[in-house]
Coordinates of C-alpha atoms and ligand atoms in Angstrom, one line a residue:
X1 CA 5.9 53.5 21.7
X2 CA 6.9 50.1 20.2
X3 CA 5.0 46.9 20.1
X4 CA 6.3 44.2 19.1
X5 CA 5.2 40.3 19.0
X6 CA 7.3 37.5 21.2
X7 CA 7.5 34.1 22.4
X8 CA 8.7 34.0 26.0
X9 CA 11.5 32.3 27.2
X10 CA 10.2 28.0 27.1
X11 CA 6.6 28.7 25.7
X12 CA 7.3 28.4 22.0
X13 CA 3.5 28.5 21.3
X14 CA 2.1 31.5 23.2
X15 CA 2.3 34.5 21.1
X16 CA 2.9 37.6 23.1
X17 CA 2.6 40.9 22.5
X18 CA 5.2 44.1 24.2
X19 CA 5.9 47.1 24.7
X20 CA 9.5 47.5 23.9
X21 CA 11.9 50.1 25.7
X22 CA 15.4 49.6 25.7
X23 CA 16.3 46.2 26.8
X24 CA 12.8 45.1 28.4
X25 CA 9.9 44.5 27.1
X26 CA 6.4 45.1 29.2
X27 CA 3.8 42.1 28.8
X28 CA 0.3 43.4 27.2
X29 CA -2.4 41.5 28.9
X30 CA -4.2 39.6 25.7
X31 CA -7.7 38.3 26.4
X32 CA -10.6 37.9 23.5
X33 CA -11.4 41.1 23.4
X34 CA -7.8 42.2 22.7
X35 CA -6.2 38.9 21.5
X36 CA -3.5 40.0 19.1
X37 CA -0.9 42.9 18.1
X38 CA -3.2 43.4 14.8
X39 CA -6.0 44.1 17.0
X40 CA -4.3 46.4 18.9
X41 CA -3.6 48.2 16.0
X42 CA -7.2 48.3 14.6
X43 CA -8.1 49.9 18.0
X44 CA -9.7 53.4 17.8
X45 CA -6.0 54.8 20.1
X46 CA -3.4 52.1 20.3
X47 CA -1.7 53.9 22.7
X48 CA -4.5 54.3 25.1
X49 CA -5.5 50.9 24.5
X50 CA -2.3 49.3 25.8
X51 CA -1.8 52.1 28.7
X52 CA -3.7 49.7 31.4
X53 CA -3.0 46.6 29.6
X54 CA 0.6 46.2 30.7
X55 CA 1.8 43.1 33.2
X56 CA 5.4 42.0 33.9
X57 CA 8.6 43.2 32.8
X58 CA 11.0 41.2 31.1
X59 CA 14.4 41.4 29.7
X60 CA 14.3 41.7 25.8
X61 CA 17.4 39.1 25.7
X62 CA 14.8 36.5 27.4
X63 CA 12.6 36.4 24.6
X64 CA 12.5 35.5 20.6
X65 CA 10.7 38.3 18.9
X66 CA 8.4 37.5 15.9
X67 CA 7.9 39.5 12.6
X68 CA 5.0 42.0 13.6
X69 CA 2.3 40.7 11.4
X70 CA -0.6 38.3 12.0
X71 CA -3.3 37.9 9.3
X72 CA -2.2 41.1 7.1
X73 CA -1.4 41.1 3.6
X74 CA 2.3 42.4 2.5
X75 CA 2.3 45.0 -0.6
X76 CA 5.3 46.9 -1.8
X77 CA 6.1 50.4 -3.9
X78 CA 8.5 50.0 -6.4
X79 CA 10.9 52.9 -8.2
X80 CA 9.7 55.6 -5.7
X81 CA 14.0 56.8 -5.2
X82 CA 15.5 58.0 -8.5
X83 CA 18.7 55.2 -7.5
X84 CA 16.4 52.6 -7.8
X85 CA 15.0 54.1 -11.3
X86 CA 18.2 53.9 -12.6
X87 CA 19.3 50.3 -11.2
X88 CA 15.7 49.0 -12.7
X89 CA 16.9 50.5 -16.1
X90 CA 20.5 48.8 -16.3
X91 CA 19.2 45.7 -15.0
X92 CA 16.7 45.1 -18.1
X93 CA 16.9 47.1 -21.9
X94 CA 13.1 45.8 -22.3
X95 CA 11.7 47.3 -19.4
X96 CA 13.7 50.6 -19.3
X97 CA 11.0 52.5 -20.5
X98 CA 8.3 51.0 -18.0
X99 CA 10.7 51.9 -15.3
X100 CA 11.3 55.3 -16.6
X101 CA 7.7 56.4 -17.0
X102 CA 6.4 54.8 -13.6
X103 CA 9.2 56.8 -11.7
X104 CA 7.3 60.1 -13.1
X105 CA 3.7 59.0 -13.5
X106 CA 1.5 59.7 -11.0
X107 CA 0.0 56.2 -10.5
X108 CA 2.7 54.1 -8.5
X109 CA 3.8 51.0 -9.1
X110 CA 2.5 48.4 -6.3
X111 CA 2.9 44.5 -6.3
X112 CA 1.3 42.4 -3.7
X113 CA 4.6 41.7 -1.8
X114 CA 3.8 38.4 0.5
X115 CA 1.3 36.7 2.9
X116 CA 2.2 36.3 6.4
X117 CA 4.0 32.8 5.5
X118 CA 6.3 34.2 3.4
X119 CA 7.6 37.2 6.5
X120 CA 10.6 36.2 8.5
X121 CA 11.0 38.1 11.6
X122 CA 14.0 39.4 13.4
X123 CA 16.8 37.1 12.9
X124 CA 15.0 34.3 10.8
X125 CA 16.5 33.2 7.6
X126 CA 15.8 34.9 4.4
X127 CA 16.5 33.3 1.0
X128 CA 17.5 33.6 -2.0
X129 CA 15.5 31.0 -4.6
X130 CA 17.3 28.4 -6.1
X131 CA 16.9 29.2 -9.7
X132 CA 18.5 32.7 -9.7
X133 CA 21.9 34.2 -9.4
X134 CA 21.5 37.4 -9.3
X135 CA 20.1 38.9 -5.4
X136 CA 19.8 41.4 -3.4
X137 CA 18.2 42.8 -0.1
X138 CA 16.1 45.9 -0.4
X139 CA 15.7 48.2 2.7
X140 CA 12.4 49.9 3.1
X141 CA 10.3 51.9 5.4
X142 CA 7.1 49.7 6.1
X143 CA 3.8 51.4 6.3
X144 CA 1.6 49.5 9.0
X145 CA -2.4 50.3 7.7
X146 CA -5.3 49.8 9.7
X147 CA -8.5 48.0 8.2
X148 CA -9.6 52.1 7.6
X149 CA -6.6 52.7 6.0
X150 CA -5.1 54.3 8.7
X151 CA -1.5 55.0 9.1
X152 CA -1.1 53.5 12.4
X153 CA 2.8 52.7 12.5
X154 CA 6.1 51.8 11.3
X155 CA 8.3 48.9 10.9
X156 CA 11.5 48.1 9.0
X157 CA 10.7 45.8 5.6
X158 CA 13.4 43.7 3.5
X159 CA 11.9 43.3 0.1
X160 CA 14.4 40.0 -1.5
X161 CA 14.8 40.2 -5.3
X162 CA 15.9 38.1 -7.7
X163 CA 17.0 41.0 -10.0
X164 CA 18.0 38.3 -13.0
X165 CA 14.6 37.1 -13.2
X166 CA 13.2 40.5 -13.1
X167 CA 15.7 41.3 -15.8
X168 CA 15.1 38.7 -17.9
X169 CA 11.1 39.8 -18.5
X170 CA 9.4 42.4 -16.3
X171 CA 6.3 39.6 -16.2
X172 CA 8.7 37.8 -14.0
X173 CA 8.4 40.4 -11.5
X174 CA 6.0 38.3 -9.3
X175 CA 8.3 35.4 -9.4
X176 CA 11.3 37.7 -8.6
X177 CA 9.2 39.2 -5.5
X178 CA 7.2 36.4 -3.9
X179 CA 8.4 33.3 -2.8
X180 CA 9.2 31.4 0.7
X181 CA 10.8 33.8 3.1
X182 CA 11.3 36.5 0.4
X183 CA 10.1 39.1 3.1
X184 CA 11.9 40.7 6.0
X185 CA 9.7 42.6 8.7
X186 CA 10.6 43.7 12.5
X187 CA 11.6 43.9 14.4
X188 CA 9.0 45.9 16.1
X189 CA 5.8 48.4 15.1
X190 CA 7.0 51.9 16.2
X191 CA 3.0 53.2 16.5
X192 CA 2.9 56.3 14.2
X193 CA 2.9 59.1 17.0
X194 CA 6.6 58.4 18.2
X195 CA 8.1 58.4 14.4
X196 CA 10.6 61.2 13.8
X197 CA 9.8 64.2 11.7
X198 CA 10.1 62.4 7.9
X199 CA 12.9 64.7 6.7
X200 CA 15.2 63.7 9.5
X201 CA 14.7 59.7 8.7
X202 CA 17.9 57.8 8.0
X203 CA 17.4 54.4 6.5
X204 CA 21.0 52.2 6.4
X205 CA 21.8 49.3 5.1
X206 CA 24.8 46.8 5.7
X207 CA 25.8 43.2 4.5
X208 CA 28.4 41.2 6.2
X209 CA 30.0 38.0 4.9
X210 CA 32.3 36.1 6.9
X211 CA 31.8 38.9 9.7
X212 CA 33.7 41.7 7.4
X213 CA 31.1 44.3 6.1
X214 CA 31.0 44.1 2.5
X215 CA 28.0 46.7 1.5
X216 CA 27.1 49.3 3.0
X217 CA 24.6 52.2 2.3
X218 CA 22.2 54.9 3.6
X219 CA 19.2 57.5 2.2
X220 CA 17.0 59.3 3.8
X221 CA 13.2 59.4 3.7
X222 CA 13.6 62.8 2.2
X223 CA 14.7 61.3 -1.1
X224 CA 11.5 59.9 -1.9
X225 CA 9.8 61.2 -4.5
X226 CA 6.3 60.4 -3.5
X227 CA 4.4 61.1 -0.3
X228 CA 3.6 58.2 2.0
X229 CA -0.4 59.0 2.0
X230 CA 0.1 59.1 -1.4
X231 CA 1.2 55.6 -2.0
X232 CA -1.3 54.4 0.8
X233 CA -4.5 56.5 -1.2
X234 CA -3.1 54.4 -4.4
X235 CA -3.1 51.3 -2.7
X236 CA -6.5 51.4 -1.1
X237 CA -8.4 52.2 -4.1
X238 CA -11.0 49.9 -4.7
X239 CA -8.8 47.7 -2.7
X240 CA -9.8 46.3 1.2
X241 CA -7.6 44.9 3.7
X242 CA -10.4 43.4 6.7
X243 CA -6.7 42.9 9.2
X244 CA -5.2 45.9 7.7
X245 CA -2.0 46.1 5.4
X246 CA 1.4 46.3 5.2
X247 CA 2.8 48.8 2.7
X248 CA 7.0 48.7 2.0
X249 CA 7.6 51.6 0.3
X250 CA 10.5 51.3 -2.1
X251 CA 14.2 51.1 -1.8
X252 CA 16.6 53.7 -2.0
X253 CA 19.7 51.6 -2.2
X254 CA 20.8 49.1 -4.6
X255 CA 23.9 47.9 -4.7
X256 CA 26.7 48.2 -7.7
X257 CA 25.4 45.5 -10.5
X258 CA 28.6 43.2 -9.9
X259 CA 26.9 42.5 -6.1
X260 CA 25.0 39.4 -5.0
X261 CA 23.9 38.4 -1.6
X262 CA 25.5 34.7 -1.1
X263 CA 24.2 32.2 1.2
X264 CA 25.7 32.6 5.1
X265 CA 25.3 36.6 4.4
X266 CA 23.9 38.7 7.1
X267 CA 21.5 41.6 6.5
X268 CA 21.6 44.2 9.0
X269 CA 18.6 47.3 8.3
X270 CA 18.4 50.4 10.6
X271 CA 15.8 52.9 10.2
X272 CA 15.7 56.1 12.7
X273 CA 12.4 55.8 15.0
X274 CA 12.6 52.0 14.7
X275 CA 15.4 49.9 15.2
X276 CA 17.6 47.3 13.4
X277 CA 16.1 44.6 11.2
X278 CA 18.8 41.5 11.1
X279 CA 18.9 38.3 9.0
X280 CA 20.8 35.6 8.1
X281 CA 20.7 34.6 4.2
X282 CA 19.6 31.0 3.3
X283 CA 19.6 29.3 -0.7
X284 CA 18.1 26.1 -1.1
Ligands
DO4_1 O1 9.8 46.9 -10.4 C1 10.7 46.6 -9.7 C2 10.6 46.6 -8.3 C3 11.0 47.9 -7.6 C4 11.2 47.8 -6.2 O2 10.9 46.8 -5.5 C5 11.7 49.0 -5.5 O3 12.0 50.0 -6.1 O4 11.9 48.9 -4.3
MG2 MG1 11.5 47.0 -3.4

């Protein structure tokens, strides 16, 4: 099952929350005892909870959907895929070895990623910050964590970096991760019991600029070198999220160092299980 969040057609201020098949979208019934997607998620069975929740059908093209998050925090994993070990240690002499030995220790490295307004949903703008040349999108399966820690669902993440200023001094990481709009997610929460088996995951990539393709990529799920529980067991230590959490886990694609996303670019992510991810690139 997918949820996803929505404002229907004219009422840009009621937030709605669907069930997504094909191209429709079933209206939950929200009341205070149920009033949000996040609180569908922190329910005990969000499947059952939805079952006799659901009102009127409507067509998907009617709506605008919203990024999937409401009061969560955003963290990220970082060098879990050997490509993106090896683009960390090009990018920056200094930090070579911290990239090096993170990629084989057994504590991860996570970054607190973004609050909820720094997401842009499906088809919102993403940017690239002013003071830095050097960009590019990274696609990664998101973790969606219940307030228990729970792995509850799925959605599609975009984590922007600024790879010069996270070249220049790995202290600048921060900067280089979290600013406005620096964080795709969407376009919908597949609930955790209608992902695919891990190993057959596909996660794809492709950038278009004046409607030509000019990147494209793929991995798999397979090629990641930790376990998903794994990074979520890390991120919960000594750590609480009261709305829950969501948890990108690392990018597997990076493109050749000579790339940078430009203004006008589009950035299309498809992940098997969940759906395509699309956003326009803004700067300034
Ligand atoms: O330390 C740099 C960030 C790594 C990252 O974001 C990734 O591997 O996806
Ligand atoms: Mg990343």
């Amino acid at each position: 099952m997918k949820l996803a969040r929505y404002f229907p057609s004219g009422q840009p201020h009621a937030v709605g929350v669907g069930i997504v098949s094909d191209e429709t979208i079933v209206a939950i019934r929200l009341d205070d005892d149920l009033p949000s997607l996040s609180a569908i998620l922190e329910s005990m069975d969000p499947l059952s909870t939805v079952q006799d929740r659901q009102g009127e059908s409507l067509p998907l093209s009617s709506i605008e959907l919203l990024a999937p998050i409401d009061q969560q925090e955003v963290w990220a994993a970082g060098v879990t895929y050997k490509r993106s070990q090896t683009a960390r240690m090009e990018e920056s002499e200094a930090a070579a070895s911290c990239y090096d030995r993170v990629y084989q220790s057994p504590r991860p490295e996570l970054f607190l990623k973004a609050t909820p307004n720094r997401v842009s949903g499906p088809g919102q703008p993403l940017r690239i910050r002013a003071d830095s040349k050097w960009n590019v999108p990274e696609p990664e399966l998101t973790l969606v964590v219940n307030s228990r820690k729970q792995l509850v669902g799925y959605t599609i993440g975009n984590d922007m970096s600024s790879r010069d200023i996270e070249g220049e001094n790995p202290l600048y990481l921060p900067q280089a991760k979290v600013y406005n709009q620096c964080c795709g997610l969407g376009p919908w929460v597949t609930l955790a019991s209608s992902f695919p088996p891990r190993d057959e995951v596909g996660i794809h990539i492709s950038i278009r600029r004046d409607n030509q393709v000019i990147f494209s990529g793929a991995t798999g799920l397979d090629q990641m070198a930790r376990s998903l529980e794994d990074l979520i067991q890390w991120l919960g230590r000594d750590n609480d999220f009261p709305h829950g959490v969501f948890l990108l886990t690392g990018t597997g694609i990076v493109p050749e160092n000579d790339f940078t996303l430009l203004p006008a670019d589009v950035v299309d992510i498809t992940i098997d299980g969940i759906g395509t991810l699309s956003n326009r690139v803004v700067q300034g």
